[in-house]
Amino acid sequence: MAISRNGCEGCNDITCPSTIDVLSKDIAKNVITAHDRVQMRGMEACLFGSTGTCCRVCNMGPCQIIDGVDEMIGVCGATADTVAARNYARAIAAGAAAHTDHAREMIRGFIETAKGNSPHEIKDEAKLATMAEVFGVETEGKDKNEIALEIGELALADFGSQTDEPITMLKRAPAKRQELWKRLGVEPRGIDREIVEIMHRTHMGVDQYYKNIMLQGARASLADGWGSSMLSTELTDIMFGTPKPIRSTVDIGVLRADSVNVTVHGHEPLLAEALCMAATDEEIVALAKKAGAKGVNLAGVCCTGNEILMRRGVPVAAGFIQQEVVLATGAVEAMVVDVQCIMQSVQEVSKSFHTDIITTNYRAKIDGATHIQFDEEAPLESAKEILKKAIGNFKKRGDFYIPQEKKLDVVVGFSHETVNYMLGGRFRNSYRPLNDAIISGRIRGIGAIVGCDNYKMPDNHHEIVARELIKNDVLVLATGCAATGLGRVGLLTPEAASEAGPGLAEVCATVGMPPVLHCGSCVDNSRLLIAATAMVKEGGLGEDICDLPLAGTAPSWMSEKAVAIGQYFVTSGAYVVFQNLPITGSKKFHKFMAEEMEEIYGGRWDIEEDPLKLAQKMIAHIDKKRAELGIDKQRERVLFDMEMRRDLGTGGLTDAGCHGGPPEK
Ligand code: SF4
Ligand code: MSK
């Protein structure tokens, strides 16, 4: 079926120049993208599904519930609050499960590396020492591989733990936050157990009180954020290197006309790292040359892209929303995928070209795609087999179009350690300068922009939010496809600081950093938890994450992982605003999430469809926190002595302000 795209009609709401450019070319005329399907379906999303009140957990339904209408409760009597809370908790479970399975694979790879059974090595020994301390591993007289093996085995045990002890990484949170979680009874035990318990409690006829359901939702979200996601980030850093600032490029123009283009799409960096190593292997380079190419050009898509962008500077061709468009260039020999965020449609798009879609994980196959199982015990061999298949396609490439001028420079790689070093300097390695910049008002606060792209919204919402935040001196930390999207509009360069407010611009110019810091993939949102904790521990900005002038958003969220991430930030004390959430069909549950959660956790959810207003709500929250801390009057260049900092430390916050206690049971 051909889609009419004169001047890219049908591209309503697409602002990305490279996407419009590729889709308007003749070569893309048979390509149907998710955007086209939104138009073709010709129907709005189901109201019950969108607002959270469609229940299909038993075979007496499905039941569509209308809050306040007696005849429209569930056949079993379930109310809108129960149904919406159950659905929401199940989304948390699914998102947390995705991060958890990802993390498990990374830890297994870490253990094999420690045993010497992989081509990788233990690279970051400083982080290894930090993790040894967290897990209580004795390091004296042991080599790095012995230490890594002990850490890996203890980390893996946290997934299946059957005791009631909290997971190990929880102790990295601020002390006050840990006390709150203990008091509320939401400390996660085994990571897998919390996900299983959500599925049990949301089964027909079990937990039927929305507040109680969300206690388990909160607990499972913490198992994700402070458990699996954080373990994955930290052990991956130890194995592949903790990211440091590095220059690279993003957007479809990173494809090369003269090379075998292989896009790497998904999430787990084990495969991507092996492909990076194999792409420069003599045998592979020789084969590529024999086929008439200059070599193999690897380019990232989605979060696999972010992983190798951050650590190796490998360019990213596309975020989630461009995965079909990158194939529509006709210049991709193979798209290699593992798990999560891979649209089934890529296989259909590939049929118009010489491109192979290669699935590599037994969990994630696509009807019609080629499957080459990635062998963790022989990663290089697997990677070479995949690349040989791609090279074999190079000669079959027909007409293609690469928008060469469509690639943007970026500076990425802002891990927590980098921020610590970059802002603190070689001799002061600390968050003190960041905290001082916030206290003085040069930096108003921190705004996290995370998550996906979504065809439901115009594709410039991340940009609108980010520009408004930096203009108002809010330093932006970005992850996932949001970060890639902000790179596509030029916000990941130090030069972008010219668009920032005067205070933030001055800090960026002093340090030489962009006003939007790319902090990694979606699993790396755990870096933001660590950064927030470091700010609390540094002093002067309160005693807990909920005291910080900080707000988060995933404007164009798509994946259930974003729900889990949002919830672990709220449970950790943050204000989180999304453009929509499937909770609005239930009055009490909606009120609970958007208002009452703040009394419990000091953090809450909010919904705002308009991206500009969304950014302004984040700024208003930051200002509220500044006022509570007593730093709302800008104090340029005031030097704080210890006494003044101590005064600011409590900031007049009462315990109840941030830690109001558990919901009634
Ligand atoms: Fe309907 Fe209740 Fe079954 Fe849900 S659990 S489908 S509301 S009968
Ligand atoms: S890939 S979860 S679309 S960020 Fe992590 Fe992007 Fe969202 Fe997938």
mmCIF file of N, CA and C in Angstrom, residues 217-311:
data_model
loop_
_atom_site.group_PDB
_atom_site.id
_atom_site.type_symbol
_atom_site.label_atom_id
_atom_site.label_comp_id
_atom_site.label_asym_id
_atom_site.label_seq_id
_atom_site.Cartn_x
_atom_site.Cartn_y
_atom_site.Cartn_z
ATOM 1 N N GLY A 217 2.487 -1.490 44.561
ATOM 2 C CA GLY A 217 3.018 -0.830 43.360
ATOM 3 C C GLY A 217 4.278 -0.049 43.704
ATOM 4 N N ALA A 218 4.224 0.655 44.842
ATOM 5 C CA ALA A 218 5.390 1.433 45.281
ATOM 6 C C ALA A 218 6.553 0.506 45.582
ATOM 7 N N ARG A 219 6.270 -0.589 46.274
ATOM 8 C CA ARG A 219 7.347 -1.512 46.655
ATOM 9 C C ARG A 219 8.013 -2.123 45.419
ATOM 10 N N ALA A 220 7.196 -2.518 44.444
ATOM 11 C CA ALA A 220 7.776 -3.113 43.226
ATOM 12 C C ALA A 220 8.564 -2.069 42.435
ATOM 13 N N SER A 221 8.087 -0.830 42.469
ATOM 14 C CA SER A 221 8.820 0.200 41.731
ATOM 15 C C SER A 221 10.199 0.413 42.346
ATOM 16 N N LEU A 222 10.277 0.336 43.678
ATOM 17 C CA LEU A 222 11.583 0.480 44.327
ATOM 18 C C LEU A 222 12.488 -0.701 44.005
ATOM 19 N N ALA A 223 11.883 -1.880 43.888
ATOM 20 C CA ALA A 223 12.677 -3.061 43.515
ATOM 21 C C ALA A 223 13.307 -2.849 42.148
ATOM 22 N N ASP A 224 12.613 -2.094 41.295
ATOM 23 C CA ASP A 224 13.148 -1.768 39.978
ATOM 24 C C ASP A 224 14.230 -0.684 40.099
ATOM 25 N N GLY A 225 13.843 0.490 40.586
ATOM 26 C CA GLY A 225 14.766 1.632 40.564
ATOM 27 C C GLY A 225 16.025 1.429 41.389
ATOM 28 N N TRP A 226 15.828 1.035 42.666
ATOM 29 C CA TRP A 226 16.982 0.887 43.563
ATOM 30 C C TRP A 226 17.527 -0.533 43.519
ATOM 31 N N GLY A 227 16.822 -1.412 42.787
ATOM 32 C CA GLY A 227 17.265 -2.805 42.673
ATOM 33 C C GLY A 227 17.777 -3.110 41.284
ATOM 34 N N SER A 228 16.898 -3.648 40.452
ATOM 35 C CA SER A 228 17.386 -4.180 39.179
ATOM 36 C C SER A 228 18.012 -3.120 38.282
ATOM 37 N N SER A 229 17.351 -1.980 38.110
ATOM 38 C CA SER A 229 17.917 -0.966 37.213
ATOM 39 C C SER A 229 19.276 -0.485 37.713
ATOM 40 N N MET A 230 19.349 -0.231 39.029
ATOM 41 C CA MET A 230 20.616 0.281 39.563
ATOM 42 C C MET A 230 21.721 -0.771 39.482
ATOM 43 N N LEU A 231 21.366 -2.026 39.747
ATOM 44 C CA LEU A 231 22.368 -3.097 39.623
ATOM 45 C C LEU A 231 22.865 -3.188 38.187
ATOM 46 N N SER A 232 21.924 -3.100 37.257
ATOM 47 C CA SER A 232 22.312 -3.211 35.852
ATOM 48 C C SER A 232 23.264 -2.083 35.473
ATOM 49 N N THR A 233 22.896 -0.860 35.824
ATOM 50 C CA THR A 233 23.745 0.285 35.478
ATOM 51 C C THR A 233 25.137 0.141 36.089
ATOM 52 N N GLU A 234 25.188 -0.177 37.363
ATOM 53 C CA GLU A 234 26.481 -0.196 38.050
ATOM 54 C C GLU A 234 27.380 -1.326 37.556
ATOM 55 N N LEU A 235 26.824 -2.525 37.402
ATOM 56 C CA LEU A 235 27.682 -3.641 36.980
ATOM 57 C C LEU A 235 28.059 -3.509 35.503
ATOM 58 N N THR A 236 27.160 -2.924 34.712
ATOM 59 C CA THR A 236 27.507 -2.677 33.304
ATOM 60 C C THR A 236 28.646 -1.661 33.234
ATOM 61 N N ASP A 237 28.574 -0.634 34.060
ATOM 62 C CA ASP A 237 29.663 0.350 34.101
ATOM 63 C C ASP A 237 30.993 -0.312 34.481
ATOM 64 N N ILE A 238 30.933 -1.173 35.489
ATOM 65 C CA ILE A 238 32.182 -1.817 35.931
ATOM 66 C C ILE A 238 32.781 -2.634 34.779
ATOM 67 N N MET A 239 31.905 -3.278 34.028
ATOM 68 C CA MET A 239 32.368 -4.186 32.962
ATOM 69 C C MET A 239 32.760 -3.440 31.688
ATOM 70 N N PHE A 240 31.966 -2.460 31.301
ATOM 71 C CA PHE A 240 32.219 -1.793 30.012
ATOM 72 C C PHE A 240 32.788 -0.378 30.179
ATOM 73 N N GLY A 241 32.918 0.072 31.405
ATOM 74 C CA GLY A 241 33.458 1.410 31.649
ATOM 75 C C GLY A 241 32.343 2.389 31.985
ATOM 76 N N THR A 242 32.577 3.184 33.022
ATOM 77 C CA THR A 242 31.610 4.227 33.385
ATOM 78 C C THR A 242 31.723 5.360 32.374
ATOM 79 N N PRO A 243 30.585 5.792 31.825
ATOM 80 C CA PRO A 243 30.646 6.826 30.788
ATOM 81 C C PRO A 243 31.340 8.104 31.259
ATOM 82 N N LYS A 244 32.053 8.691 30.330
ATOM 83 C CA LYS A 244 32.685 10.005 30.536
ATOM 84 C C LYS A 244 32.267 10.860 29.350
ATOM 85 N N PRO A 245 32.316 12.180 29.483
ATOM 86 C CA PRO A 245 31.887 13.011 28.360
ATOM 87 C C PRO A 245 32.643 12.658 27.078
ATOM 88 N N ILE A 246 31.882 12.522 26.022
ATOM 89 C CA ILE A 246 32.454 12.116 24.744
ATOM 90 C C ILE A 246 31.636 12.772 23.639
ATOM 91 N N ARG A 247 32.311 13.142 22.555
ATOM 92 C CA ARG A 247 31.602 13.750 21.416
ATOM 93 C C ARG A 247 31.134 12.675 20.460
ATOM 94 N N SER A 248 29.965 12.900 19.863
ATOM 95 C CA SER A 248 29.491 11.985 18.828
ATOM 96 C C SER A 248 28.446 12.719 17.982
ATOM 97 N N THR A 249 27.682 11.937 17.238
ATOM 98 C CA THR A 249 26.634 12.533 16.403
ATOM 99 C C THR A 249 25.350 11.706 16.519
ATOM 100 N N VAL A 250 24.222 12.354 16.247
ATOM 101 C CA VAL A 250 22.939 11.637 16.226
ATOM 102 C C VAL A 250 22.132 12.051 14.999
ATOM 103 N N ASP A 251 21.209 11.234 14.651
ATOM 104 C CA ASP A 251 20.205 11.398 13.593
ATOM 105 C C ASP A 251 20.541 10.535 12.365
ATOM 106 N N ILE A 252 19.570 10.454 11.464
ATOM 107 C CA ILE A 252 19.641 9.463 10.386
ATOM 108 C C ILE A 252 20.870 9.662 9.496
ATOM 109 N N GLY A 253 21.364 10.887 9.427
ATOM 110 C CA GLY A 253 22.547 11.166 8.612
ATOM 111 C C GLY A 253 23.813 10.459 9.068
ATOM 112 N N VAL A 254 23.778 9.747 10.191
ATOM 113 C CA VAL A 254 24.977 9.008 10.618
ATOM 114 C C VAL A 254 25.169 7.731 9.792
ATOM 115 N N LEU A 255 24.149 7.343 9.027
ATOM 116 C CA LEU A 255 24.331 6.198 8.111
ATOM 117 C C LEU A 255 25.347 6.607 7.047
ATOM 118 N N ARG A 256 26.053 5.631 6.488
ATOM 119 C CA ARG A 256 27.073 5.962 5.483
ATOM 120 C C ARG A 256 26.792 5.246 4.176
ATOM 121 N N ALA A 257 26.932 6.011 3.109
ATOM 122 C CA ALA A 257 26.683 5.449 1.787
ATOM 123 C C ALA A 257 27.705 4.374 1.435
ATOM 124 N N ASP A 258 28.939 4.521 1.907
ATOM 125 C CA ASP A 258 30.018 3.635 1.461
ATOM 126 C C ASP A 258 30.286 2.469 2.406
ATOM 127 N N SER A 259 29.445 2.304 3.401
ATOM 128 C CA SER A 259 29.712 1.256 4.397
ATOM 129 C C SER A 259 28.514 0.329 4.558
ATOM 130 N N VAL A 260 28.786 -0.811 5.154
ATOM 131 C CA VAL A 260 27.697 -1.733 5.519
ATOM 132 C C VAL A 260 27.051 -1.153 6.772
ATOM 133 N N ASN A 261 25.822 -0.680 6.652
ATOM 134 C CA ASN A 261 25.155 -0.053 7.798
ATOM 135 C C ASN A 261 24.396 -1.098 8.612
ATOM 136 N N VAL A 262 24.763 -1.185 9.872
ATOM 137 C CA VAL A 262 24.085 -2.125 10.773
ATOM 138 C C VAL A 262 23.537 -1.314 11.940
ATOM 139 N N THR A 263 22.225 -1.299 12.081
ATOM 140 C CA THR A 263 21.650 -0.581 13.221
ATOM 141 C C THR A 263 21.397 -1.576 14.356
ATOM 142 N N VAL A 264 21.698 -1.139 15.558
ATOM 143 C CA VAL A 264 21.588 -2.003 16.744
ATOM 144 C C VAL A 264 20.481 -1.435 17.619
ATOM 145 N N HIS A 265 19.442 -2.229 17.819
ATOM 146 C CA HIS A 265 18.206 -1.710 18.399
ATOM 147 C C HIS A 265 17.772 -2.584 19.570
ATOM 148 N N GLY A 266 17.374 -1.962 20.640
ATOM 149 C CA GLY A 266 16.893 -2.710 21.800
ATOM 150 C C GLY A 266 17.479 -2.124 23.065
ATOM 151 N N HIS A 267 17.966 -3.009 23.947
ATOM 152 C CA HIS A 267 18.381 -2.501 25.257
ATOM 153 C C HIS A 267 19.634 -3.098 25.880
ATOM 154 N N GLU A 268 19.910 -4.363 25.664
ATOM 155 C CA GLU A 268 20.980 -4.977 26.463
ATOM 156 C C GLU A 268 22.342 -4.763 25.804
ATOM 157 N N PRO A 269 23.249 -4.078 26.476
ATOM 158 C CA PRO A 269 24.514 -3.737 25.818
ATOM 159 C C PRO A 269 25.480 -4.896 25.611
ATOM 160 N N LEU A 270 25.187 -6.088 26.139
ATOM 161 C CA LEU A 270 26.107 -7.218 25.921
ATOM 162 C C LEU A 270 26.290 -7.477 24.430
ATOM 163 N N LEU A 271 25.164 -7.511 23.719
ATOM 164 C CA LEU A 271 25.212 -7.757 22.274
ATOM 165 C C LEU A 271 25.884 -6.582 21.558
ATOM 166 N N ALA A 272 25.495 -5.376 21.916
ATOM 167 C CA ALA A 272 26.021 -4.199 21.225
ATOM 168 C C ALA A 272 27.529 -4.073 21.411
ATOM 169 N N GLU A 273 28.003 -4.352 22.639
ATOM 170 C CA GLU A 273 29.453 -4.276 22.879
ATOM 171 C C GLU A 273 30.180 -5.300 22.018
ATOM 172 N N ALA A 274 29.613 -6.496 21.929
ATOM 173 C CA ALA A 274 30.249 -7.541 21.105
ATOM 174 C C ALA A 274 30.263 -7.106 19.639
ATOM 175 N N LEU A 275 29.185 -6.486 19.179
ATOM 176 C CA LEU A 275 29.146 -6.011 17.790
ATOM 177 C C LEU A 275 30.199 -4.915 17.562
ATOM 178 N N CYS A 276 30.365 -4.050 18.555
ATOM 179 C CA CYS A 276 31.390 -2.996 18.416
ATOM 180 C C CYS A 276 32.773 -3.625 18.261
ATOM 181 N N MET A 277 33.022 -4.661 19.046
ATOM 182 C CA MET A 277 34.334 -5.315 18.962
ATOM 183 C C MET A 277 34.486 -6.023 17.616
ATOM 184 N N ALA A 278 33.417 -6.694 17.193
ATOM 185 C CA ALA A 278 33.497 -7.472 15.948
ATOM 186 C C ALA A 278 33.605 -6.576 14.712
ATOM 187 N N ALA A 279 33.031 -5.372 14.785
ATOM 188 C CA ALA A 279 32.998 -4.502 13.600
ATOM 189 C C ALA A 279 34.388 -4.068 13.159
ATOM 190 N N THR A 280 35.340 -4.100 14.107
ATOM 191 C CA THR A 280 36.708 -3.704 13.725
ATOM 192 C C THR A 280 37.627 -4.923 13.622
ATOM 193 N N ASP A 281 37.066 -6.102 13.749
ATOM 194 C CA ASP A 281 37.838 -7.338 13.619
ATOM 195 C C ASP A 281 38.377 -7.448 12.176
ATOM 196 N N GLU A 282 39.621 -7.854 12.052
ATOM 197 C CA GLU A 282 40.269 -7.916 10.722
ATOM 198 C C GLU A 282 39.456 -8.712 9.706
ATOM 199 N N GLU A 283 38.967 -9.863 10.162
ATOM 200 C CA GLU A 283 38.226 -10.732 9.238
ATOM 201 C C GLU A 283 36.968 -10.024 8.722
ATOM 202 N N ILE A 284 36.285 -9.337 9.633
ATOM 203 C CA ILE A 284 35.038 -8.655 9.260
ATOM 204 C C ILE A 284 35.329 -7.478 8.332
ATOM 205 N N VAL A 285 36.357 -6.709 8.663
ATOM 206 C CA VAL A 285 36.705 -5.558 7.817
ATOM 207 C C VAL A 285 37.075 -6.060 6.415
ATOM 208 N N ALA A 286 37.841 -7.144 6.354
ATOM 209 C CA ALA A 286 38.255 -7.687 5.045
ATOM 210 C C ALA A 286 37.036 -8.144 4.241
ATOM 211 N N LEU A 287 36.101 -8.784 4.947
ATOM 212 C CA LEU A 287 34.891 -9.253 4.241
ATOM 213 C C LEU A 287 34.071 -8.068 3.714
ATOM 214 N N ALA A 288 33.981 -7.021 4.526
ATOM 215 C CA ALA A 288 33.224 -5.835 4.099
ATOM 216 C C ALA A 288 33.879 -5.222 2.868
ATOM 217 N N LYS A 289 35.196 -5.152 2.890
ATOM 218 C CA LYS A 289 35.913 -4.564 1.744
ATOM 219 C C LYS A 289 35.727 -5.427 0.502
ATOM 220 N N LYS A 290 35.762 -6.708 0.706
ATOM 221 C CA LYS A 290 35.580 -7.630 -0.425
ATOM 222 C C LYS A 290 34.198 -7.421 -1.065
ATOM 223 N N ALA A 291 33.235 -7.041 -0.207
ATOM 224 C CA ALA A 291 31.874 -6.811 -0.728
ATOM 225 C C ALA A 291 31.738 -5.427 -1.369
ATOM 226 N N GLY A 292 32.814 -4.639 -1.315
ATOM 227 C CA GLY A 292 32.779 -3.317 -1.959
ATOM 228 C C GLY A 292 32.521 -2.170 -1.011
ATOM 229 N N ALA A 293 32.483 -2.475 0.299
ATOM 230 C CA ALA A 293 32.237 -1.400 1.284
ATOM 231 C C ALA A 293 33.548 -0.982 1.935
ATOM 232 N N LYS A 294 33.515 0.157 2.587
ATOM 233 C CA LYS A 294 34.722 0.602 3.295
ATOM 234 C C LYS A 294 34.881 -0.116 4.629
ATOM 235 N N GLY A 295 33.794 -0.598 5.156
ATOM 236 C CA GLY A 295 33.821 -1.280 6.450
ATOM 237 C C GLY A 295 32.401 -1.402 6.957
ATOM 238 N N VAL A 296 32.294 -1.695 8.249
ATOM 239 C CA VAL A 296 30.966 -1.815 8.861
ATOM 240 C C VAL A 296 30.706 -0.550 9.676
ATOM 241 N N ASN A 297 29.582 0.083 9.427
ATOM 242 C CA ASN A 297 29.183 1.268 10.183
ATOM 243 C C ASN A 297 28.064 0.889 11.141
ATOM 244 N N LEU A 298 28.394 0.832 12.434
ATOM 245 C CA LEU A 298 27.357 0.542 13.433
ATOM 246 C C LEU A 298 26.670 1.837 13.821
ATOM 247 N N ALA A 299 25.362 1.789 13.955
ATOM 248 C CA ALA A 299 24.619 2.969 14.386
ATOM 249 C C ALA A 299 23.530 2.505 15.347
ATOM 250 N N GLY A 300 23.332 3.239 16.411
ATOM 251 C CA GLY A 300 22.388 2.832 17.438
ATOM 252 C C GLY A 300 20.961 3.258 17.140
ATOM 253 N N VAL A 301 20.030 2.516 17.741
ATOM 254 C CA VAL A 301 18.612 2.883 17.735
ATOM 255 C C VAL A 301 18.106 2.659 19.164
ATOM 256 N N CYS A 302 17.257 3.540 19.653
ATOM 257 C CA CYS A 302 16.680 3.432 21.000
ATOM 258 C C CYS A 302 17.779 3.341 22.060
ATOM 259 N N CYS A 303 17.538 2.538 23.096
ATOM 260 C CA CYS A 303 18.460 2.596 24.237
ATOM 261 C C CYS A 303 19.736 1.799 24.047
ATOM 262 N N THR A 304 19.740 0.765 23.216
ATOM 263 C CA THR A 304 21.026 0.147 22.876
ATOM 264 C C THR A 304 21.918 1.230 22.306
ATOM 265 N N GLY A 305 21.321 2.080 21.485
ATOM 266 C CA GLY A 305 22.057 3.205 20.914
ATOM 267 C C GLY A 305 22.638 4.075 22.008
ATOM 268 N N ASN A 306 21.825 4.382 23.019
ATOM 269 C CA ASN A 306 22.321 5.227 24.111
ATOM 270 C C ASN A 306 23.484 4.583 24.863
ATOM 271 N N GLU A 307 23.412 3.261 25.037
ATOM 272 C CA GLU A 307 24.477 2.558 25.777
ATOM 273 C C GLU A 307 25.823 2.710 25.066
ATOM 274 N N ILE A 308 25.844 2.473 23.742
ATOM 275 C CA ILE A 308 27.146 2.518 23.055
ATOM 276 C C ILE A 308 27.520 3.949 22.675
ATOM 277 N N LEU A 309 26.534 4.817 22.622
ATOM 278 C CA LEU A 309 26.830 6.243 22.426
ATOM 279 C C LEU A 309 27.592 6.770 23.644
ATOM 280 N N MET A 310 27.085 6.452 24.833
ATOM 281 C CA MET A 310 27.673 6.963 26.075
ATOM 282 C C MET A 310 29.067 6.417 26.344
ATOM 283 N N ARG A 311 29.252 5.140 26.027
ATOM 284 C CA ARG A 311 30.536 4.523 26.400
ATOM 285 C C ARG A 311 31.563 4.548 25.286
#
